CSV table of C-alpha atoms in Angstrom, one decimal:
chain,number,residue,atom,x,y,z
E,1,MET,CA,-16.0,-44.6,-33.9
E,2,THR,CA,-12.9,-45.8,-35.9
E,3,ARG,CA,-9.7,-45.5,-34.6
E,4,LEU,CA,-8.2,-43.1,-36.5
E,5,SER,CA,-10.6,-41.0,-33.9
E,6,PHE,CA,-8.5,-41.7,-31.2
E,7,THR,CA,-5.4,-40.3,-32.6
E,8,ARG,CA,-6.5,-37.1,-33.0
E,9,ARG,CA,-5.9,-34.1,-30.7
E,10,VAL,CA,-8.0,-34.3,-27.8
E,11,LEU,CA,-9.3,-31.1,-26.7
E,12,ILE,CA,-11.1,-31.2,-22.6
E,13,GLY,CA,-14.4,-30.0,-22.7
E,14,ALA,CA,-17.2,-31.6,-24.9
E,15,ALA,CA,-14.5,-33.5,-26.8
E,16,VAL,CA,-14.3,-35.8,-23.1
E,17,ALA,CA,-17.7,-36.8,-23.9
E,18,THR,CA,-16.9,-38.0,-27.3
E,19,GLY,CA,-13.7,-40.2,-25.8
E,20,LEU,CA,-16.1,-41.5,-23.3
E,21,MET,CA,-18.4,-42.7,-25.4
E,22,ALA,CA,-15.3,-44.7,-27.3
E,23,GLY,CA,-15.2,-46.4,-24.0
E,24,THR,CA,-13.0,-49.8,-24.7
E,25,ALA,CA,-12.4,-49.2,-28.3
E,26,PHE,CA,-8.4,-49.6,-27.6
E,27,ALA,CA,-9.1,-53.5,-26.5
E,28,GLN,CA,-10.1,-54.3,-29.8
E,29,ASP,CA,-6.3,-55.4,-30.7
E,30,ASP,CA,-3.1,-56.2,-28.8
E,31,LYS,CA,-1.4,-52.9,-29.9
E,32,THR,CA,0.0,-50.6,-27.0
E,33,THR,CA,-1.9,-47.4,-26.3
E,34,ILE,CA,-0.4,-45.0,-24.9
E,35,GLY,CA,-2.5,-41.0,-24.3
E,36,VAL,CA,-0.3,-38.1,-23.2
E,37,VAL,CA,-2.2,-35.5,-21.2
E,38,VAL,CA,-0.3,-32.0,-21.6
E,39,LYS,CA,-0.2,-28.7,-20.0
E,40,ILE,CA,-2.8,-27.0,-22.8
E,41,GLY,CA,-3.7,-27.6,-26.2
E,42,GLY,CA,-3.2,-25.8,-29.4
E,43,ILE,CA,0.3,-23.9,-28.7
E,44,PRO,CA,3.5,-24.4,-30.8
E,45,TRP,CA,5.6,-26.5,-28.2
E,46,PHE,CA,2.7,-29.1,-27.7
E,47,ASN,CA,1.9,-29.4,-30.7
E,48,ALA,CA,5.9,-30.3,-31.9
E,49,MET,CA,5.5,-32.6,-28.9
E,50,GLU,CA,2.6,-34.6,-30.5
E,51,ALA,CA,4.0,-34.5,-34.0
E,52,GLY,CA,6.8,-36.7,-31.7
E,53,ILE,CA,4.4,-39.0,-29.9
E,54,LYS,CA,3.1,-39.2,-33.9
E,55,GLU,CA,6.0,-40.2,-35.5
E,56,ARG,CA,7.6,-42.8,-32.9
E,57,ALA,CA,3.9,-44.5,-32.5
E,58,GLU,CA,4.1,-45.1,-36.2
E,59,THR,CA,7.8,-46.3,-36.1
E,60,LEU,CA,7.0,-48.8,-33.0
E,61,GLY,CA,3.5,-50.0,-34.1
E,62,VAL,CA,1.6,-48.6,-30.8
E,63,GLU,CA,-1.3,-46.6,-30.7
E,64,ALA,CA,-0.6,-43.2,-29.7
E,65,PHE,CA,-2.3,-39.5,-28.9
E,66,MET,CA,-2.2,-36.5,-27.2
E,67,VAL,CA,-4.9,-35.0,-24.8
E,68,GLY,CA,-4.7,-30.7,-25.0
E,69,PRO,CA,-6.7,-29.3,-22.5
E,70,THR,CA,-8.2,-25.8,-23.4
E,71,SER,CA,-6.6,-24.2,-20.6
E,72,SER,CA,-4.1,-25.0,-18.0
E,73,ASP,CA,-7.0,-25.7,-15.2
E,74,PRO,CA,-5.5,-28.6,-13.2
E,75,ALA,CA,-8.6,-29.7,-13.0
E,76,LEU,CA,-8.9,-30.1,-16.5
E,77,GLN,CA,-6.1,-32.6,-16.7
E,78,VAL,CA,-7.9,-34.9,-14.2
E,79,ARG,CA,-10.5,-34.8,-16.2
E,80,ALA,CA,-8.6,-36.3,-19.0
E,81,VAL,CA,-6.6,-38.6,-17.2
E,82,GLU,CA,-9.9,-39.7,-16.0
E,83,ASP,CA,-11.3,-40.3,-19.5
E,84,LEU,CA,-8.0,-42.2,-20.1
E,85,ILE,CA,-8.7,-44.4,-17.6
E,86,ALA,CA,-12.3,-45.2,-18.9
E,87,GLN,CA,-10.9,-46.3,-22.3
E,88,GLY,CA,-8.7,-48.8,-21.6
E,89,VAL,CA,-5.4,-47.4,-22.5
E,90,ASP,CA,-2.0,-49.2,-21.3
E,91,VAL,CA,0.2,-46.5,-20.5
E,92,ILE,CA,-1.0,-42.6,-19.3
E,93,GLY,CA,1.7,-39.9,-19.7
E,94,VAL,CA,0.9,-36.5,-18.2
E,95,VAL,CA,3.0,-32.9,-18.3
E,96,PRO,CA,1.6,-32.0,-15.2
E,97,ASN,CA,-0.1,-28.7,-14.6
E,98,ASP,CA,0.0,-29.3,-10.9
E,99,ALA,CA,1.4,-32.3,-9.6
E,100,ALA,CA,-0.4,-32.4,-6.2
E,101,VAL,CA,-3.8,-32.0,-7.6
E,102,LEU,CA,-2.9,-35.3,-10.6
E,103,GLU,CA,-1.6,-37.4,-7.2
E,104,PRO,CA,-5.0,-38.9,-6.4
E,105,VAL,CA,-6.3,-40.0,-9.9
E,106,LEU,CA,-3.2,-41.5,-11.2
E,107,ALA,CA,-3.0,-43.2,-8.0
E,108,ARG,CA,-6.6,-44.5,-9.5
E,109,ALA,CA,-5.0,-45.4,-12.9
E,110,LYS,CA,-2.3,-47.5,-11.4
E,111,GLU,CA,-4.9,-49.0,-9.2
E,112,GLN,CA,-6.4,-50.5,-12.2
E,113,GLY,CA,-3.4,-51.5,-13.8
E,114,ILE,CA,-2.2,-48.7,-16.2
E,115,HIS,CA,1.2,-47.6,-16.2
E,116,VAL,CA,2.3,-44.0,-15.9
E,117,ILE,CA,4.6,-42.0,-16.7
E,118,SER,CA,5.3,-37.9,-16.4
E,119,HIS,CA,7.1,-35.2,-17.7
E,120,GLU,CA,9.0,-31.6,-16.1
E,121,SER,CA,7.6,-33.2,-13.0
E,122,PRO,CA,10.6,-34.2,-11.0
E,123,ASP,CA,9.8,-36.4,-7.9
E,124,GLN,CA,5.7,-37.1,-8.7
E,125,GLU,CA,4.2,-39.4,-7.3
E,126,ASN,CA,1.9,-42.4,-8.7
E,127,VAL,CA,3.9,-42.8,-11.8
E,128,ASP,CA,6.2,-45.8,-12.8
E,129,TRP,CA,8.8,-43.1,-13.9
E,130,ASN,CA,9.3,-39.4,-14.9
E,131,PHE,CA,11.9,-38.6,-17.5
E,132,GLU,CA,13.6,-35.1,-18.0
E,133,LEU,CA,15.3,-33.7,-20.8
E,134,ALA,CA,17.2,-31.0,-19.0
E,135,SER,CA,18.5,-31.4,-15.1
E,136,ALA,CA,16.6,-28.4,-12.9
E,137,LYS,CA,19.7,-26.9,-11.4
E,138,GLY,CA,21.2,-27.0,-14.8
E,139,PHE,CA,18.4,-25.6,-17.0
E,140,GLY,CA,18.2,-22.8,-14.2
E,141,GLU,CA,22.0,-21.9,-13.8
E,142,ALA,CA,22.2,-21.5,-17.3
E,143,TYR,CA,19.4,-18.6,-17.4
E,144,GLY,CA,20.9,-17.0,-14.1
E,145,LYS,CA,24.6,-17.1,-15.5
E,146,GLN,CA,23.0,-15.9,-19.3
E,147,LEU,CA,20.8,-13.2,-17.8
E,148,GLY,CA,23.8,-11.7,-15.1
E,149,GLU,CA,26.2,-12.1,-17.9
E,150,MET,CA,24.4,-9.8,-20.0
E,151,LEU,CA,23.0,-7.2,-17.8
E,152,GLY,CA,26.8,-7.0,-16.5
E,153,GLY,CA,25.5,-8.0,-12.9
E,154,LYS,CA,23.7,-5.0,-12.0
E,155,GLY,CA,19.5,-4.4,-12.0
E,156,LYS,CA,16.1,-5.5,-11.5
E,157,TYR,CA,14.8,-8.8,-13.0
E,158,ALA,CA,11.4,-10.1,-13.0
E,159,VAL,CA,10.6,-14.0,-12.6
E,160,PHE,CA,7.4,-15.9,-14.5
E,161,VAL,CA,6.6,-19.4,-14.2
E,162,GLY,CA,3.5,-21.9,-15.6
E,163,GLY,CA,2.0,-21.6,-12.4
E,164,LEU,CA,2.7,-21.8,-8.8
E,165,THR,CA,1.9,-25.3,-8.3
E,166,VAL,CA,4.4,-26.8,-11.2
E,167,PRO,CA,7.3,-28.1,-9.5
E,168,LEU,CA,9.9,-28.1,-12.3
E,169,HIS,CA,8.9,-24.5,-13.5
E,170,ASN,CA,9.4,-23.4,-9.7
E,171,ALA,CA,12.8,-25.5,-9.5
E,172,TRP,CA,14.1,-23.7,-12.5
E,173,ALA,CA,13.4,-20.5,-10.6
E,174,ASP,CA,14.9,-21.5,-7.9
E,175,ALA,CA,17.9,-22.6,-9.6
E,176,ALA,CA,18.4,-19.2,-11.4
E,177,ILE,CA,18.1,-16.6,-8.4
E,178,ALA,CA,19.9,-18.7,-6.2
E,179,TYR,CA,22.6,-18.8,-8.5
E,180,ILE,CA,22.3,-14.9,-9.4
E,181,GLU,CA,22.2,-14.3,-5.5
E,182,GLU,CA,25.6,-15.7,-5.5
E,183,ASN,CA,27.3,-14.6,-8.3
E,184,TYR,CA,25.7,-11.2,-9.0
E,185,PRO,CA,24.5,-9.5,-5.7
E,186,ASP,CA,24.0,-6.2,-7.1
E,187,MET,CA,20.8,-7.8,-9.3
E,188,GLU,CA,17.7,-7.4,-7.6
E,189,VAL,CA,14.4,-9.9,-8.1
E,190,VAL,CA,11.4,-8.1,-8.4
E,191,GLY,CA,8.2,-9.3,-5.8
E,192,ASP,CA,7.9,-12.8,-6.0
E,193,ARG,CA,7.3,-15.0,-8.9
E,194,TYR,CA,4.3,-14.4,-11.2
E,195,GLY,CA,2.6,-17.9,-12.6
E,196,VAL,CA,1.3,-16.9,-15.8
E,197,ALA,CA,3.9,-18.3,-18.6
E,198,GLU,CA,1.5,-20.5,-19.8
E,199,ASP,CA,-0.8,-17.5,-20.5
E,200,VAL,CA,0.3,-15.2,-23.3
E,201,ASP,CA,-2.0,-12.8,-22.6
E,202,ALA,CA,-1.7,-12.9,-18.9
E,203,SER,CA,2.4,-12.9,-19.1
E,204,ARG,CA,1.7,-10.0,-21.4
E,205,ARG,CA,-0.4,-8.0,-19.2
E,206,THR,CA,1.7,-8.4,-16.4
E,207,ALA,CA,4.8,-7.4,-17.9
E,208,LEU,CA,2.9,-4.2,-18.5
E,209,ASP,CA,2.3,-4.0,-14.9
E,210,LEU,CA,5.6,-4.5,-14.0
E,211,MET,CA,7.4,-1.7,-15.9
E,212,ARG,CA,4.8,0.2,-15.2
E,213,ALA,CA,5.6,-0.5,-11.4
E,214,HIS,CA,9.2,-0.6,-11.9
E,215,GLU,CA,10.6,2.0,-14.6
E,216,ASP,CA,14.2,0.4,-13.4
E,217,LEU,CA,13.1,-2.8,-14.4
E,218,LYS,CA,16.1,-4.3,-16.7
E,219,GLY,CA,14.9,-8.2,-17.5
E,220,PHE,CA,12.1,-10.9,-17.6
E,221,LEU,CA,13.3,-14.5,-16.7
E,222,ALA,CA,9.9,-16.4,-18.1
E,223,PHE,CA,9.6,-20.3,-17.2
E,224,GLY,CA,6.9,-21.5,-19.6
E,225,SER,CA,6.4,-21.9,-22.8
E,226,GLN,CA,3.9,-18.7,-23.4
E,227,GLY,CA,5.7,-16.7,-20.9
E,228,PRO,CA,8.8,-15.1,-23.4
E,229,ILE,CA,6.5,-14.2,-26.0
E,230,GLY,CA,4.3,-12.2,-23.7
E,231,ALA,CA,6.7,-10.7,-21.7
E,232,ALA,CA,8.3,-9.7,-25.4
E,233,ARG,CA,5.5,-8.6,-26.7
E,234,ALA,CA,4.6,-6.1,-23.6
E,235,VAL,CA,8.4,-4.9,-24.1
E,236,GLU,CA,7.7,-4.1,-28.0
E,237,GLU,CA,4.1,-2.2,-26.8
E,238,ARG,CA,6.4,-0.1,-24.6
E,239,ARG,CA,9.1,0.3,-27.3
E,240,LYS,CA,12.1,-1.0,-24.8
E,241,GLY,CA,13.5,-4.0,-27.0
E,242,GLY,CA,17.3,-4.2,-26.1
E,243,GLU,CA,16.3,-2.2,-23.0
E,244,ILE,CA,15.0,-5.0,-21.2
E,245,LEU,CA,16.1,-8.4,-21.9
E,246,VAL,CA,13.5,-10.9,-22.3
E,247,MET,CA,14.5,-14.8,-21.6
E,248,GLY,CA,13.2,-18.4,-21.5
E,249,PRO,CA,12.1,-21.3,-23.2
E,250,PHE,CA,9.7,-20.6,-26.2
E,251,SER,CA,8.8,-22.3,-29.7
E,252,PRO,CA,11.5,-21.0,-31.8
E,253,GLY,CA,8.8,-20.7,-34.7
E,254,GLN,CA,6.3,-18.8,-32.7
E,255,GLY,CA,9.3,-16.2,-31.3
E,256,ARG,CA,11.9,-16.3,-34.1
E,257,GLN,CA,10.4,-12.7,-35.2
E,258,LEU,CA,10.4,-11.3,-32.2
E,259,MET,CA,14.5,-12.6,-31.7
E,260,HIS,CA,15.3,-11.1,-34.8
E,261,ASP,CA,13.6,-7.7,-33.9
E,262,GLY,CA,15.9,-7.7,-30.8
E,263,ILE,CA,13.0,-8.2,-28.4
E,264,LEU,CA,13.6,-11.6,-27.3
E,265,THR,CA,16.8,-12.1,-26.0
E,266,GLY,CA,17.2,-15.9,-25.7
E,267,GLY,CA,17.5,-18.8,-23.9
E,268,TYR,CA,18.0,-22.6,-23.9
E,269,MET,CA,15.4,-25.4,-24.4
E,270,TRP,CA,14.9,-28.9,-25.2
E,271,ASN,CA,13.3,-30.4,-27.9
E,272,PRO,CA,9.4,-30.9,-27.1
E,273,LYS,CA,9.2,-33.1,-30.0
E,274,GLN,CA,11.8,-35.3,-29.0
E,275,ALA,CA,10.1,-35.3,-25.3
E,276,GLY,CA,7.3,-36.5,-27.6
E,277,GLU,CA,9.1,-39.4,-28.7
E,278,VAL,CA,10.5,-40.5,-25.7
E,279,PHE,CA,6.6,-40.8,-24.1
E,280,VAL,CA,6.1,-43.5,-26.7
E,281,THR,CA,9.8,-45.3,-26.3
E,282,LEU,CA,9.7,-45.2,-22.1
E,283,GLY,CA,5.7,-46.3,-22.5
E,284,ASN,CA,6.1,-48.7,-24.9
E,285,MET,CA,9.1,-50.2,-22.6
E,286,ILE,CA,7.4,-50.5,-19.7
E,287,ALA,CA,4.1,-51.5,-20.9
E,288,ASN,CA,6.0,-54.6,-22.3
E,289,GLY,CA,7.8,-54.8,-18.9
E,290,GLU,CA,11.2,-54.0,-20.2
E,291,PRO,CA,13.1,-53.1,-17.3
E,292,ILE,CA,14.6,-49.7,-17.1
E,293,GLU,CA,18.3,-49.9,-16.0
E,294,SER,CA,21.1,-48.0,-14.9
E,295,GLY,CA,23.9,-47.2,-18.1
E,296,MET,CA,21.2,-48.8,-20.5
E,297,GLU,CA,20.8,-46.7,-23.7
E,298,ILE,CA,17.4,-45.6,-24.2
E,299,GLU,CA,16.7,-43.6,-28.0
E,300,GLY,CA,15.9,-40.3,-27.1
E,301,LEU,CA,17.4,-40.0,-23.6
E,302,GLY,CA,20.9,-41.6,-24.5
E,303,VAL,CA,22.7,-43.5,-21.7
E,304,VAL,CA,20.5,-43.1,-18.4
E,305,GLU,CA,21.0,-43.4,-14.5
E,306,PRO,CA,17.6,-43.8,-13.6
E,307,ASP,CA,16.9,-42.6,-9.7
E,308,ALA,CA,15.0,-45.9,-9.0
E,309,GLU,CA,13.8,-44.8,-5.5
E,310,ASN,CA,12.0,-40.7,-6.6
E,311,LYS,CA,11.1,-42.7,-10.1
E,312,ASP,CA,13.6,-40.0,-11.9
E,313,ILE,CA,15.3,-40.5,-15.2
E,314,ILE,CA,17.3,-37.3,-15.8
E,315,VAL,CA,19.3,-36.4,-18.5
E,316,ASP,CA,20.9,-32.7,-19.9
E,317,GLN,CA,20.2,-32.2,-23.6
E,318,LEU,CA,20.2,-28.0,-23.8
E,319,VAL,CA,19.5,-26.8,-27.3
E,320,GLU,CA,20.6,-23.0,-26.8
E,321,ILE,CA,18.4,-20.5,-29.0
E,322,ASN,CA,19.7,-17.6,-30.1
E,323,PRO,CA,19.6,-15.7,-33.4
E,324,ASP,CA,21.8,-17.9,-35.2
E,325,THR,CA,19.8,-21.0,-34.6
E,326,VAL,CA,16.6,-19.7,-33.8
E,327,ASP,CA,15.6,-20.3,-37.7
E,328,ASP,CA,17.1,-23.9,-38.2
E,329,LEU,CA,15.3,-25.2,-34.5
E,330,ALA,CA,11.9,-23.4,-35.9
E,331,ALA,CA,12.3,-25.1,-39.3
E,332,LEU,CA,12.5,-28.9,-37.7
E,333,GLY,CA,8.8,-27.8,-36.7
E,334,LEU,CA,9.6,-26.6,-33.1
């Protein structure tokens, strides 16, 4: 099997066996090898991340590729990491669906001398570093503030997250809800949060159910790249555009028509392509033994103040998604 096959997106399932057959092919030269396991393959957000991984790898002269599971089942991520351990990569990157489920397999990777980097998972156990392009508190509060202002401080809203075991999504939700409770006491969150926002069909169905159950529902906060799309499609089906607001991070290319149609209200994001680049930059630094220190500048992150105790590198680089910016963001391949 040629090296080219390792740089293509790997979909979990039958492709795991293919990867295992590759064995230790990565050990044939001295290039740093980096495999990044994302939440789910084939969706625009992670397609953009893959583009960043490939471009940065070419610039730095390393081998880097993305593994995209066929669903958001945490067990598939565990299998993907096990496959990367078997291949003998130098660095494993991961965007966890369930931080706790991944802890044992990440520990095994580190025991075998493999460096581990996570993203969207603050305080992740068994990693060298976790990095974020937005602080959890700042990201969540930005959404709480925007929704509160747009609803005039009144009305019911629902909250979606990618999964109830995804730490970062739930931290965003916590921050948004706390901000709304403190600043807009006349607003009311409906039920508990719903772990459907990495599945466009599940988020659509859940949004339809909630609109049927709560005729006075006024908004959705959907944290997870497919949640805003699914909720917006539900709002469109019910002809509630402009009456029910839909906000959350989404791929501009996937959601721009819904935004221009007045169905998707907007929100904030960071650049997933940039996150892919950072996986490779940071992975290459760690593999080469370069220390990560306070005040240093890392391409893609800027000047950093790392939290060495919790292994977190967190910066705030929010990008607003609105009708004036969505087309330009989509043109970047996002």
